[in-house]
């Protein structure tokens, strides 16, 4: 099983890359025994490197049958197709999801269908409004979110020294990953 950890901020000076690296480091420290015997490969997916244009496909992604006109969309489509479940590492911008990340979701459709999703958010209020917003969006592309989430405080866990997760966080993240792997395994039947 492949799990993609999507770094959702593309902003210069972003703190999100450090959060993504922390998620990846904790995830790769876990073995099959901690995942019901499932062999899991975790991969960082940095949205910034895909340099996606603002939705410029003439055909609606839900009916395009993966036939995209833009080479950048095709590269993104192949990447998302190759992954079974996701951790979205999301900032909160103006009480909602970040526009670049929403665009990255909007530009595809079948590639997201019937896969697992977990949310790691950060912000003044732990990014909880963006997390909840993602849950509503996820429903429309048949991404199935876990109840478990990680909600990081921009005030206490980020500073001049970068990102320092609070002591409860790695336990919360392991619980999230366990749930995500089980849910993602269950979605296989829906995809076949
Ligand atoms: C355009 C913009 C809007 C923001 N709006 C919010 C917000 O609504 N809630 C919040 O908690 N933080 C907000 N912030 C502060 C972010 O939490 C903070 O800048 C964080 O570092 C953003 O993540 P990033 O650095 O990975 O892009 C906003 C930041 C930006 C740039």
PDB file of C-alpha atoms in Angstrom, residues 48-183:
ATOM      1  CA  UNK A  48       4.856  22.949  -4.994  1.00  0.00           C
ATOM      2  CA  UNK A  49       6.994  20.754  -7.280  1.00  0.00           C
ATOM      3  CA  UNK A  50       4.041  19.982  -9.591  1.00  0.00           C
ATOM      4  CA  UNK A  51       3.587  23.663 -10.451  1.00  0.00           C
ATOM      5  CA  UNK A  52      -0.053  23.158 -11.432  1.00  0.00           C
ATOM      6  CA  UNK A  53      -1.862  25.845 -13.386  1.00  0.00           C
ATOM      7  CA  UNK A  54      -5.177  27.203 -12.200  1.00  0.00           C
ATOM      8  CA  UNK A  55      -7.829  24.814 -13.504  1.00  0.00           C
ATOM      9  CA  UNK A  56      -7.329  25.025 -17.253  1.00  0.00           C
ATOM     10  CA  UNK A  57      -8.668  21.687 -18.498  1.00  0.00           C
ATOM     11  CA  UNK A  58     -11.566  22.198 -20.929  1.00  0.00           C
ATOM     12  CA  UNK A  59     -13.298  18.944 -19.955  1.00  0.00           C
ATOM     13  CA  UNK A  60     -14.742  18.421 -16.483  1.00  0.00           C
ATOM     14  CA  UNK A  61     -12.402  16.015 -14.638  1.00  0.00           C
ATOM     15  CA  UNK A  62     -15.284  13.752 -13.603  1.00  0.00           C
ATOM     16  CA  UNK A  63     -16.035  12.988 -17.274  1.00  0.00           C
ATOM     17  CA  UNK A  64     -12.568  13.421 -18.851  1.00  0.00           C
ATOM     18  CA  UNK A  65     -11.645   9.760 -18.373  1.00  0.00           C
ATOM     19  CA  UNK A  66      -8.107  10.780 -17.385  1.00  0.00           C
ATOM     20  CA  UNK A  67      -7.597  12.363 -20.834  1.00  0.00           C
ATOM     21  CA  UNK A  68      -6.053  15.706 -19.931  1.00  0.00           C
ATOM     22  CA  UNK A  69      -4.753  18.340 -22.337  1.00  0.00           C
ATOM     23  CA  UNK A  70      -2.156  19.837 -20.032  1.00  0.00           C
ATOM     24  CA  UNK A  71       1.102  17.910 -19.458  1.00  0.00           C
ATOM     25  CA  UNK A  72       1.280  19.159 -15.863  1.00  0.00           C
ATOM     26  CA  UNK A  73      -2.173  17.727 -15.166  1.00  0.00           C
ATOM     27  CA  UNK A  74      -1.103  14.365 -16.621  1.00  0.00           C
ATOM     28  CA  UNK A  75       1.949  14.194 -14.351  1.00  0.00           C
ATOM     29  CA  UNK A  76      -0.218  15.052 -11.321  1.00  0.00           C
ATOM     30  CA  UNK A  77      -2.849  12.502 -12.391  1.00  0.00           C
ATOM     31  CA  UNK A  78      -0.269   9.717 -12.666  1.00  0.00           C
ATOM     32  CA  UNK A  79       1.131  10.544  -9.238  1.00  0.00           C
ATOM     33  CA  UNK A  80      -2.276  10.543  -7.518  1.00  0.00           C
ATOM     34  CA  UNK A  81      -3.300   7.364  -9.382  1.00  0.00           C
ATOM     35  CA  UNK A  82      -0.224   5.593  -8.003  1.00  0.00           C
ATOM     36  CA  UNK A  83      -1.237   6.248  -4.373  1.00  0.00           C
ATOM     37  CA  UNK A  84      -3.838   4.383  -2.293  1.00  0.00           C
ATOM     38  CA  UNK A  85      -4.379   6.807   0.568  1.00  0.00           C
ATOM     39  CA  UNK A  86      -3.399  10.301   1.631  1.00  0.00           C
ATOM     40  CA  UNK A  87      -2.402  12.508   4.520  1.00  0.00           C
ATOM     41  CA  UNK A  88      -3.228  16.099   3.606  1.00  0.00           C
ATOM     42  CA  UNK A  89      -0.919  18.493   5.468  1.00  0.00           C
ATOM     43  CA  UNK A  90      -3.031  21.617   5.328  1.00  0.00           C
ATOM     44  CA  UNK A  91      -2.722  25.209   6.442  1.00  0.00           C
ATOM     45  CA  UNK A  92      -5.845  27.295   6.983  1.00  0.00           C
ATOM     46  CA  UNK A  93      -6.158  30.456   4.912  1.00  0.00           C
ATOM     47  CA  UNK A  94      -8.995  32.856   5.725  1.00  0.00           C
ATOM     48  CA  UNK A  95     -10.896  30.175   7.604  1.00  0.00           C
ATOM     49  CA  UNK A  96     -10.830  27.731   4.707  1.00  0.00           C
ATOM     50  CA  UNK A  97      -8.636  25.368   2.703  1.00  0.00           C
ATOM     51  CA  UNK A  98      -5.645  26.759   0.748  1.00  0.00           C
ATOM     52  CA  UNK A  99      -6.584  27.665  -2.829  1.00  0.00           C
ATOM     53  CA  UNK A 100      -3.601  25.939  -4.490  1.00  0.00           C
ATOM     54  CA  UNK A 101      -4.430  22.676  -2.751  1.00  0.00           C
ATOM     55  CA  UNK A 102      -8.136  22.926  -3.581  1.00  0.00           C
ATOM     56  CA  UNK A 103      -7.166  23.542  -7.215  1.00  0.00           C
ATOM     57  CA  UNK A 104      -4.955  20.439  -7.130  1.00  0.00           C
ATOM     58  CA  UNK A 105      -7.926  18.422  -5.936  1.00  0.00           C
ATOM     59  CA  UNK A 106     -10.378  20.010  -8.413  1.00  0.00           C
ATOM     60  CA  UNK A 107      -8.236  19.287 -11.471  1.00  0.00           C
ATOM     61  CA  UNK A 108      -8.646  15.497 -11.021  1.00  0.00           C
ATOM     62  CA  UNK A 109     -11.574  13.293 -10.089  1.00  0.00           C
ATOM     63  CA  UNK A 110     -11.352   9.488 -10.569  1.00  0.00           C
ATOM     64  CA  UNK A 111      -7.789   9.486  -9.227  1.00  0.00           C
ATOM     65  CA  UNK A 112      -9.134  10.392  -5.754  1.00  0.00           C
ATOM     66  CA  UNK A 113     -12.095   8.015  -5.755  1.00  0.00           C
ATOM     67  CA  UNK A 114     -12.461   5.487  -2.936  1.00  0.00           C
ATOM     68  CA  UNK A 115      -9.196   6.096  -1.181  1.00  0.00           C
ATOM     69  CA  UNK A 116      -8.429   6.867   2.457  1.00  0.00           C
ATOM     70  CA  UNK A 117      -7.678  10.375   3.730  1.00  0.00           C
ATOM     71  CA  UNK A 118      -6.329  11.802   6.968  1.00  0.00           C
ATOM     72  CA  UNK A 119      -5.885  15.441   7.833  1.00  0.00           C
ATOM     73  CA  UNK A 120      -3.014  17.163   9.620  1.00  0.00           C
ATOM     74  CA  UNK A 121      -3.831  20.854   9.990  1.00  0.00           C
ATOM     75  CA  UNK A 122      -2.135  23.828  11.557  1.00  0.00           C
ATOM     76  CA  UNK A 123      -3.097  27.386  12.365  1.00  0.00           C
ATOM     77  CA  UNK A 124      -4.121  29.772  15.120  1.00  0.00           C
ATOM     78  CA  UNK A 125      -6.942  27.401  16.079  1.00  0.00           C
ATOM     79  CA  UNK A 126      -5.147  24.260  14.970  1.00  0.00           C
ATOM     80  CA  UNK A 127      -6.362  24.600  11.394  1.00  0.00           C
ATOM     81  CA  UNK A 128      -9.658  23.004  12.450  1.00  0.00           C
ATOM     82  CA  UNK A 129     -11.804  25.055  10.067  1.00  0.00           C
ATOM     83  CA  UNK A 130      -9.662  23.950   7.116  1.00  0.00           C
ATOM     84  CA  UNK A 131      -9.778  20.353   8.362  1.00  0.00           C
ATOM     85  CA  UNK A 132     -13.582  20.422   8.547  1.00  0.00           C
ATOM     86  CA  UNK A 133     -13.773  22.118   5.158  1.00  0.00           C
ATOM     87  CA  UNK A 134     -11.658  19.289   3.673  1.00  0.00           C
ATOM     88  CA  UNK A 135     -14.073  16.713   5.071  1.00  0.00           C
ATOM     89  CA  UNK A 136     -16.942  18.294   3.129  1.00  0.00           C
ATOM     90  CA  UNK A 137     -14.861  18.522  -0.059  1.00  0.00           C
ATOM     91  CA  UNK A 138     -13.558  14.959   0.312  1.00  0.00           C
ATOM     92  CA  UNK A 139     -17.082  13.557   0.317  1.00  0.00           C
ATOM     93  CA  UNK A 140     -17.668  14.789  -3.227  1.00  0.00           C
ATOM     94  CA  UNK A 141     -14.637  12.976  -4.672  1.00  0.00           C
ATOM     95  CA  UNK A 142     -15.262   9.773  -2.671  1.00  0.00           C
ATOM     96  CA  UNK A 143     -12.217  10.276  -0.470  1.00  0.00           C
ATOM     97  CA  UNK A 144     -12.970   8.624   2.864  1.00  0.00           C
ATOM     98  CA  UNK A 145     -11.603  10.545   5.867  1.00  0.00           C
ATOM     99  CA  UNK A 146     -10.576   9.067   9.206  1.00  0.00           C
ATOM    100  CA  UNK A 147     -12.031  10.468  12.393  1.00  0.00           C
ATOM    101  CA  UNK A 148      -8.486  10.848  13.715  1.00  0.00           C
ATOM    102  CA  UNK A 149      -6.785  14.123  12.866  1.00  0.00           C
ATOM    103  CA  UNK A 150      -3.811  16.124  14.108  1.00  0.00           C
ATOM    104  CA  UNK A 151      -4.331  19.786  14.832  1.00  0.00           C
ATOM    105  CA  UNK A 152      -1.199  21.867  15.417  1.00  0.00           C
ATOM    106  CA  UNK A 153      -0.992  25.311  17.020  1.00  0.00           C
ATOM    107  CA  UNK A 154       0.864  27.978  15.089  1.00  0.00           C
ATOM    108  CA  UNK A 155       1.448  29.786  18.423  1.00  0.00           C
ATOM    109  CA  UNK A 156       3.045  27.026  20.493  1.00  0.00           C
ATOM    110  CA  UNK A 157       4.508  24.546  17.998  1.00  0.00           C
ATOM    111  CA  UNK A 158       6.140  26.832  15.447  1.00  0.00           C
ATOM    112  CA  UNK A 159       8.832  29.403  16.064  1.00  0.00           C
ATOM    113  CA  UNK A 160      12.201  30.730  15.013  1.00  0.00           C
ATOM    114  CA  UNK A 161      13.621  27.207  15.399  1.00  0.00           C
ATOM    115  CA  UNK A 162      11.044  25.800  12.991  1.00  0.00           C
ATOM    116  CA  UNK A 163       8.395  23.218  13.864  1.00  0.00           C
ATOM    117  CA  UNK A 164       8.515  21.535  17.293  1.00  0.00           C
ATOM    118  CA  UNK A 165       5.507  19.241  17.803  1.00  0.00           C
ATOM    119  CA  UNK A 166       3.940  19.120  21.261  1.00  0.00           C
ATOM    120  CA  UNK A 167       4.529  15.963  23.293  1.00  0.00           C
ATOM    121  CA  UNK A 168       1.095  14.464  22.548  1.00  0.00           C
ATOM    122  CA  UNK A 169       1.491  14.822  18.812  1.00  0.00           C
ATOM    123  CA  UNK A 170       3.462  11.763  17.815  1.00  0.00           C
ATOM    124  CA  UNK A 171       0.950   9.539  19.645  1.00  0.00           C
ATOM    125  CA  UNK A 172      -1.903  11.305  17.871  1.00  0.00           C
ATOM    126  CA  UNK A 173      -0.146  10.895  14.543  1.00  0.00           C
ATOM    127  CA  UNK A 174       0.471   7.164  15.055  1.00  0.00           C
ATOM    128  CA  UNK A 175      -3.233   6.691  15.900  1.00  0.00           C
ATOM    129  CA  UNK A 176      -4.146   8.622  12.742  1.00  0.00           C
ATOM    130  CA  UNK A 177      -1.834   6.507  10.569  1.00  0.00           C
ATOM    131  CA  UNK A 178      -3.129   3.238  12.019  1.00  0.00           C
ATOM    132  CA  UNK A 179      -6.666   4.280  11.240  1.00  0.00           C
ATOM    133  CA  UNK A 180      -5.723   5.519   7.767  1.00  0.00           C
ATOM    134  CA  UNK A 181      -4.025   2.246   6.813  1.00  0.00           C
ATOM    135  CA  UNK A 182      -7.027   0.193   7.971  1.00  0.00           C
ATOM    136  CA  UNK A 183      -9.492   2.455   6.176  1.00  0.00           C
TER     137      UNK A 183
END
